[in-house]
XYZ file of C-alpha atoms in Angstrom:
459
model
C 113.393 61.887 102.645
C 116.804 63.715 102.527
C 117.869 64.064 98.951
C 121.584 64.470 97.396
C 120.584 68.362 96.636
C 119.915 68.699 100.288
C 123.379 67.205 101.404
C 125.191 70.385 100.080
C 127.202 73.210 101.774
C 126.292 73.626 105.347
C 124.052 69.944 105.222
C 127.399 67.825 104.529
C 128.897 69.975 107.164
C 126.645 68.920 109.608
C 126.813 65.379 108.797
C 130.415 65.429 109.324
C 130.660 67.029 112.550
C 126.920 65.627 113.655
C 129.100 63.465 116.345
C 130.713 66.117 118.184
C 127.253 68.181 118.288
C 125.894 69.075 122.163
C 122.350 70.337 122.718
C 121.744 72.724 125.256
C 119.463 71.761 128.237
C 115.793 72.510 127.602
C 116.554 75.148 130.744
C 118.021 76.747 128.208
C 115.785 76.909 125.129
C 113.708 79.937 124.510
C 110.572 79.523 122.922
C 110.233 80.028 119.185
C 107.768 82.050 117.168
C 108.139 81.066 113.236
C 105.927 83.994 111.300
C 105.413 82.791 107.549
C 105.151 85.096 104.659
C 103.115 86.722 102.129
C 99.902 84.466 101.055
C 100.812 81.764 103.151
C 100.136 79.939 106.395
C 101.345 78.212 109.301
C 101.657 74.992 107.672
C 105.115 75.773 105.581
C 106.907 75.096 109.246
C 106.122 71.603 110.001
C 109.250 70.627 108.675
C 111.587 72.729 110.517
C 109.261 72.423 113.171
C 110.137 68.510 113.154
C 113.753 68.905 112.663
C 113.714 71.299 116.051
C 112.185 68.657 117.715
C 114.327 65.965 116.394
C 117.673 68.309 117.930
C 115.689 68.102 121.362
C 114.571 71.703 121.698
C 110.724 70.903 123.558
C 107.680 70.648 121.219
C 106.036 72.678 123.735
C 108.577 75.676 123.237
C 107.808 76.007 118.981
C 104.971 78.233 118.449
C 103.532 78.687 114.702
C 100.560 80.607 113.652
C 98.195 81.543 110.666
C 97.836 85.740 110.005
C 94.352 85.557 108.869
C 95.189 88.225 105.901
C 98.384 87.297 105.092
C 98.746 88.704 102.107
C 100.057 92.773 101.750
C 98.494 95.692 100.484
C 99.060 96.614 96.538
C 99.624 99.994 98.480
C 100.526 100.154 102.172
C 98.675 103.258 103.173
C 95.210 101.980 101.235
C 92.602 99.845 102.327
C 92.345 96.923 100.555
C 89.611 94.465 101.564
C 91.409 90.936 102.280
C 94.679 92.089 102.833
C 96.703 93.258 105.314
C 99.038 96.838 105.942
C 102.493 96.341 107.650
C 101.141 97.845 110.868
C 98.411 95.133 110.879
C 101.006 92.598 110.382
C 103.333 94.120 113.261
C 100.179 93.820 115.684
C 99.518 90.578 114.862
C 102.817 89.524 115.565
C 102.798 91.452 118.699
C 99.922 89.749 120.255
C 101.744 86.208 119.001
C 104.574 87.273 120.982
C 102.840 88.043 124.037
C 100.755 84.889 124.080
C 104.033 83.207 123.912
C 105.305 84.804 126.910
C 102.731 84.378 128.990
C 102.160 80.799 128.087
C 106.094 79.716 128.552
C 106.473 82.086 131.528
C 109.338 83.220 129.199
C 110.905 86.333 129.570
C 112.144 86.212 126.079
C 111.825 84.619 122.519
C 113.674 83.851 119.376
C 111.356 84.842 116.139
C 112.186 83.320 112.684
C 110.694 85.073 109.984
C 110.452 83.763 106.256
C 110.011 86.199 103.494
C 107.047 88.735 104.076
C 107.520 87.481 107.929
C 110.762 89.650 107.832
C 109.332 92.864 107.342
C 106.919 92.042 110.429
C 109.801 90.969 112.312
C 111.877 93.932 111.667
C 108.670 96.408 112.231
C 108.210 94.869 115.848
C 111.660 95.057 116.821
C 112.256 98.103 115.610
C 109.103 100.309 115.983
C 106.624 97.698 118.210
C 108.362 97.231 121.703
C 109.662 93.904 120.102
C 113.615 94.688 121.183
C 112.688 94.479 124.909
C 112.028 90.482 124.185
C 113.382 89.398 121.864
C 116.886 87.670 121.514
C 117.665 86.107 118.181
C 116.151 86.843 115.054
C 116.643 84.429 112.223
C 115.493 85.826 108.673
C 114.778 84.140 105.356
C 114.588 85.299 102.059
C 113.212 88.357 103.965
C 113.062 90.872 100.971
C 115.177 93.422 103.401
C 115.787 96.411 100.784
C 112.319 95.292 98.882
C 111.492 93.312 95.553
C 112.551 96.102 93.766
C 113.293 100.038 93.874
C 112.034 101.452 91.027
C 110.728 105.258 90.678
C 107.266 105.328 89.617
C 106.482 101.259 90.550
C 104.234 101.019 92.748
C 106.562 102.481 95.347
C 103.644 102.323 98.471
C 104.203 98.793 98.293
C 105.987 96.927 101.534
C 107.676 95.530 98.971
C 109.021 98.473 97.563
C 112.497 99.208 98.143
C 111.448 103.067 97.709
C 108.050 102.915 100.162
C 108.030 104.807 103.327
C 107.685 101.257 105.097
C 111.197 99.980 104.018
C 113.242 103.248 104.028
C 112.353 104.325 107.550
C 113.360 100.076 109.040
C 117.093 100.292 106.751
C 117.784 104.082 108.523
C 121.269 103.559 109.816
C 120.797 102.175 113.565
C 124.065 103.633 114.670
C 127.612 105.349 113.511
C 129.000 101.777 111.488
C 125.515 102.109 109.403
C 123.989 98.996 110.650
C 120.741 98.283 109.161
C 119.497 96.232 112.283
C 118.230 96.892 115.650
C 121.059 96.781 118.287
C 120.495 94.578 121.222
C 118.977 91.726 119.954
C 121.503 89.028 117.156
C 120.704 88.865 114.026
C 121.513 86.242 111.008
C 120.097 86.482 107.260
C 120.340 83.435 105.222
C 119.793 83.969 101.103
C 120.580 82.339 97.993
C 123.329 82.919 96.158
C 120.998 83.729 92.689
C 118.322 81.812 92.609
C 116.250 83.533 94.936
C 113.094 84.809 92.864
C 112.582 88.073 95.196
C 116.090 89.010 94.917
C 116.809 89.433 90.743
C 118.525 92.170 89.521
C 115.957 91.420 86.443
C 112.273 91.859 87.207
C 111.317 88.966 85.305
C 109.274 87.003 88.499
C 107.591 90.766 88.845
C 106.314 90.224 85.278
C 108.837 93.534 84.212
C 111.089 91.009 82.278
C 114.333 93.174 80.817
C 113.668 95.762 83.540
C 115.913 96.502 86.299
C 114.696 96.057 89.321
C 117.426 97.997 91.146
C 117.832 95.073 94.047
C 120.797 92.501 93.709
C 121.223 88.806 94.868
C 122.189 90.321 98.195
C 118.859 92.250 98.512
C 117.931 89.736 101.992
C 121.081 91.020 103.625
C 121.602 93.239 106.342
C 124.404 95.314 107.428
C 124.961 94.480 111.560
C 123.514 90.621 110.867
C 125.546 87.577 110.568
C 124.841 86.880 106.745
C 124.694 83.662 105.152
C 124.676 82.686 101.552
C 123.843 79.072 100.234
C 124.140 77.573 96.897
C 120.926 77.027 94.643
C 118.372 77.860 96.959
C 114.761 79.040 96.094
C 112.976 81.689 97.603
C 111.312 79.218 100.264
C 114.122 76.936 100.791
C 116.097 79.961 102.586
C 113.967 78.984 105.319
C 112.541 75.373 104.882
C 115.036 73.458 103.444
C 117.284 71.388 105.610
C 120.957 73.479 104.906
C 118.627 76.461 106.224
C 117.664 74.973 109.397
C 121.284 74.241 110.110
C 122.378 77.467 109.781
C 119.606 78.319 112.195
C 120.205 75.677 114.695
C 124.120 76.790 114.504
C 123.145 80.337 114.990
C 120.352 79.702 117.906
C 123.454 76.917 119.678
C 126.888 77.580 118.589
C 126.613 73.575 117.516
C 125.765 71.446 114.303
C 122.577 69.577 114.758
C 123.011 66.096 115.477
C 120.773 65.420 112.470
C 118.759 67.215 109.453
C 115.739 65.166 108.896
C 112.914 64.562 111.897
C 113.551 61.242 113.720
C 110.300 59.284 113.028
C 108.171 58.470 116.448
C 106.211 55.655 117.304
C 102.874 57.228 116.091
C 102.265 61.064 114.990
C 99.347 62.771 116.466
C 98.067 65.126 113.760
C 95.904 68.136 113.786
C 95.645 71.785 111.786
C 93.108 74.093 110.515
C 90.840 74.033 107.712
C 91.054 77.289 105.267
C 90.410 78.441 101.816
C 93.475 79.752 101.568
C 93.610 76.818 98.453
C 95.875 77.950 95.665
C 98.850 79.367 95.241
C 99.533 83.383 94.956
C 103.119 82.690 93.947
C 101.875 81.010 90.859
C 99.717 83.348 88.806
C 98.475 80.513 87.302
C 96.919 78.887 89.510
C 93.902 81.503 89.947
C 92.325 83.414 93.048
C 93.212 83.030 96.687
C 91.674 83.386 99.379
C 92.702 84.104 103.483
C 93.422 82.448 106.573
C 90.135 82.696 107.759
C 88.342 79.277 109.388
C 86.345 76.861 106.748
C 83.309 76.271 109.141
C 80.948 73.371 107.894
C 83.834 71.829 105.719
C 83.307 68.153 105.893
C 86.684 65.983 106.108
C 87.475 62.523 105.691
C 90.563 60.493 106.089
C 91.720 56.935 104.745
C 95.124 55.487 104.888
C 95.724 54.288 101.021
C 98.448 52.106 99.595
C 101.678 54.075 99.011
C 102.211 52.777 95.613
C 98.915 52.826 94.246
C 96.762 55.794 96.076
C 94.046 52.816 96.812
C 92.241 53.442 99.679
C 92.603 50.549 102.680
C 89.073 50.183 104.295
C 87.055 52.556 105.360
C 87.706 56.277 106.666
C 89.366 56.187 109.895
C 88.018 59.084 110.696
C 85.073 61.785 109.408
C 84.455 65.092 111.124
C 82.539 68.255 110.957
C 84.595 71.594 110.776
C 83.541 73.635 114.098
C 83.609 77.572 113.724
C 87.069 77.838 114.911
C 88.302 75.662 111.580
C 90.445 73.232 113.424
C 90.447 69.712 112.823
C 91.687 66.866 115.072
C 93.481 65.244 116.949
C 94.400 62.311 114.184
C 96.192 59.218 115.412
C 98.239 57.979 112.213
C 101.169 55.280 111.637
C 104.375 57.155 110.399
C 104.694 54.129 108.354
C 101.243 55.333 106.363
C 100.490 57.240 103.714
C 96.850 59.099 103.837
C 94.536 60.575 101.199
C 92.299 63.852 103.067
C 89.333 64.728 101.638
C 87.996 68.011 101.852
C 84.269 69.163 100.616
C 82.523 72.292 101.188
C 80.348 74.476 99.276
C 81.885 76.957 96.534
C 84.845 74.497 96.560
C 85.559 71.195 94.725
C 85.617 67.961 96.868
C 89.544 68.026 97.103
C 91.566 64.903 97.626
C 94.910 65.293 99.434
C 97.619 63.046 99.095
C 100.221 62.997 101.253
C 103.739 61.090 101.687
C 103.806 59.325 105.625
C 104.133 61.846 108.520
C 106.911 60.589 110.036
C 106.243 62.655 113.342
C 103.215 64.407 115.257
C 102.229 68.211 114.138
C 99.373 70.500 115.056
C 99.597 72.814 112.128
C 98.512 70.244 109.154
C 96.669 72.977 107.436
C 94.169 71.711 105.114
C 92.814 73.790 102.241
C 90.022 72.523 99.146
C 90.505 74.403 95.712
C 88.312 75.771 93.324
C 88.404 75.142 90.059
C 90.059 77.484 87.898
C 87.646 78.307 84.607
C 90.735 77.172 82.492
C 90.513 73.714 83.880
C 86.920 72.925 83.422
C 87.838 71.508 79.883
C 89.537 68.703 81.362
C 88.045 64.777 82.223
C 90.128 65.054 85.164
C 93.044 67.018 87.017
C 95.713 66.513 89.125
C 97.622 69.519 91.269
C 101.237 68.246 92.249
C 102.112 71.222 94.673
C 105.773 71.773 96.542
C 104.518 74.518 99.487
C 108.170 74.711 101.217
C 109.995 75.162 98.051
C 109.558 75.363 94.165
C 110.338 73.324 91.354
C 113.955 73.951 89.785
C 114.000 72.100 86.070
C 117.591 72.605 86.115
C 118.543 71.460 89.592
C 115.796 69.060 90.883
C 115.186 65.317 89.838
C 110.887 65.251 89.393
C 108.979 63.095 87.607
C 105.132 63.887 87.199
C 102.867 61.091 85.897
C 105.765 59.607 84.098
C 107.156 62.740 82.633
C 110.249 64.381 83.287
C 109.111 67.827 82.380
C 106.647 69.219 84.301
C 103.131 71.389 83.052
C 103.756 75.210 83.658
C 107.441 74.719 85.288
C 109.295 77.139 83.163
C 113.477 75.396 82.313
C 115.328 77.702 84.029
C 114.697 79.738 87.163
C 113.322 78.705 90.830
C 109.475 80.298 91.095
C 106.854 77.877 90.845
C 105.640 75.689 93.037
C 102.834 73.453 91.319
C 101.708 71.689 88.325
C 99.109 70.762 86.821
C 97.983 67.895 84.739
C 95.126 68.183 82.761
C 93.574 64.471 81.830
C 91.349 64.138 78.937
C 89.804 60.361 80.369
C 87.822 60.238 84.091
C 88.788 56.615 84.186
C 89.868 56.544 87.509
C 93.613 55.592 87.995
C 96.832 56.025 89.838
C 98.953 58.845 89.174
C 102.602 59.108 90.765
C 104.498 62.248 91.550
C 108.467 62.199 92.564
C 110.743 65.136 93.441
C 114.426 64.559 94.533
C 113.454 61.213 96.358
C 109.978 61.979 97.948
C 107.038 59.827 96.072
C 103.742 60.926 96.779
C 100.981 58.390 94.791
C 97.384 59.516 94.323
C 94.547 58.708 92.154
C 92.305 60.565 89.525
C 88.605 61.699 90.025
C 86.106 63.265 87.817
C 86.271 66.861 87.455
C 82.762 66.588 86.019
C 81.629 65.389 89.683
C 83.387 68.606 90.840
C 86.458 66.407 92.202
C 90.396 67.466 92.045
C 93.595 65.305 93.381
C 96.361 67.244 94.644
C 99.478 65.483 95.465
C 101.728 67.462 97.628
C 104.938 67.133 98.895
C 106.284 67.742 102.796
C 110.179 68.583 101.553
């Protein structure tokens, strides 16, 4: 699935020197604790996750999780029912952390952090005990100085570059003004511009024309190794495949001997079942919910035809959602694409397409949708999502159903991450979505039956 917009900067890099690449001994691997970011879930890792595990460091030594709020307060000092304050986030991560250690028998981790997962990263280290344990911190798009830093916007907000939150973790740590917590390394990798959470304009905050008083540069940090690559989205700083090599070459002091995950012979699969369903990067795309377990969903797998989204026999497998919302363990070919469905009550009966897992992964996190008032007009519809990245109209190669230009993705900028097609016929038929080289094929059902198709994308 590697695409030419992947094989850029540090990606053709590590191609060229992938031969003279060594990989530490497992002896030497710490374990790994990715944290995701605001509104989002353990899921967005499998990727990197895979391409770990495909450089040799032990699947047993890569530790992702779900924060069951994981979206922040409108105001960091306020209750807010469903969402979470930076201390909460801190604690959570804390308790992560320790699990870890006591698990591995570890004396010390490595935490990569993607956006939101920054500020909890920073917050332990800094103010939670965290520099005692950990060694090597990799950040992502973390919104360092905030989203923006403007007098009178909501400044209690973590994301405020003005809150109390975010001026007391970028105090000068010592005499040279580093922003970072001595002891433990450090590296920061951000887009050059294209980073929606780091525009001088505020037009992702919906302030277009207003400053926002944060620069391209807003992820970095003074005292961290900073990296800057070309044309990346907000997501990509931490999913995309130049991201994990500057990772892996921070974490090794070696290219990894390859960027996309070596298939194995079959891929054991397993996750949780949420309602965290639709997108809060997308304002579109209506209410969202939490990490919270979907107990009672009912789930059904078939392996379908990858060019038509038919179905090939029966279910190979049907199971009950237990209270703790996990679902599993799923022997599939990495040869085979699947269609999950997902029904449970206040939800619609959501089919899943997905491209062929081309390795094992316990954190396929499965979540139905509702169905957005604005969509209940339609015969039938059909949600072609992008979780570890967004859709770029000047950068990326996508086709949707045919069409070049996809519903809702604006033609310029990096910042959304699904479309939607809207079909005015329930005829039931095959609908294809492509972006830079990964096809993902599903088929329509009637909305009127309470049925959506979402095709979404692992790269």
């Amino acid at each position: 699935m590697q695409t030419r917009r992947h094989l850029i900067g540090l990606g053709l890099a590590s191609t060229m020197l992938a031969a003279c690449s060594t990989t530490p001994t497992s002896a030497d691997l710490l374990p790994i604790v990715f944290v995701h970011g605001n509104g989002d879930s353990a899921a967005l890792w499998q990727t990197t996750i895979w391409r770990f595990e495909s450089n040799g460091w032990p699947r047993d030594r890569l530790f992702a999780s779900d924060q069951p709020f994981p979206l922040a307060r409108d105001d960091d000092a306020m209750a807010q029912p469903g969402r979470s304050s930076a201390a909460e986030s801190m604690a959570f991560l804390k308790a992560e952390v320790d699990r870890v250690l006591k698990t591995t028998g570890a004396s010390q981790v490595i935490l990569i952090g993607n956006s939101r997962g920054g500020n909890a990263i920073r917050n332990y280290i800094q103010n939670g005990g965290g520099d005692r344990v950990v060694s090597q911190v990799v950040l992502g798009g973390n919104p360092a100085h905030g989203i923006w830093a403007v007098k009178g916007l909501h400044e209690g907000s973590e994301f405020s570059g003005l809150s109390p939150f975010m001026r007391q973790l970028n105090q000068p740590k010592n005499a040279a003004g580093d922003e970072v917590t001595p002891g433990v390394k450090w590296l920061t990798v951000r887009s050059d511009n294209n980073d929606k959470y780091a525009q001088p304009d505020g037009v992702w905050i919906g302030a277009k024309g207003t400053p926002t008083n944060i620069g391209f540069d807003g992820p970095a940090l003074k005292g961290a190794s900073n990296v800057v690559i070309p044309r990346l989205d907000h997501r990509e700083t931490s999913f995309s495949p130049a991201a994990f090599e500057a990772a892996w070459r921070f974490l090794t002091g070696s290219p990894p001997r390859t960027l996309q995950p070596v298939a194995e012979a079959q891929a054991t699969l397993s996750g949780r079942v949420t309602g965290l369903g639709l997108d809060p990067h997308d304002p579109a795309s209506g209410d969202f919910a939490d990490n919270l377990p979907l107990a009672g969903a009912q789930l059904a797998i078939f392996a379908v035809d990858a060019t038509t989204g038919m179905r090939q026999g029966a279910a190979a497998r049907t199971q009950t959602i237990a209270a703790d919302g996990r679902w599993g363990p799923f022997i599939a070919r990495p040869d085979t694409a699947y269609e999950f469905v997902l029904s449970a009550p206040g939800y619609a009966t959501t089919h899943i397409y997905r491209s062929p897992f081309p390795r094992s992964s316990s954190v396929v996190q499965l979540c139905p949708q509702r169905i957005a008032e604005a969509d209940r007009a339609a015969k039938a519809l059909v949600i072609f999502t992008r979780p570890r990245g967004y859709f770029d109209a000047q950068r990326d190669t996508m086709r949707f159903d045919g069409q070049t230009t996809l519903p809702g993705v604006p033609p310029q900028g990096a910042g959304v991450s699904s479309a939607k097609l809207k079909l005015t016929s329930d005829e039931a038929r095959t609908v294809p979505a492509e972006f830079n080289g990964e096809r993902v094929v599903g088929r329509t059902w009637p909305l009127a039956r309470g049925e959506v198709s979402v095709l979404e994308l692992s790269y």
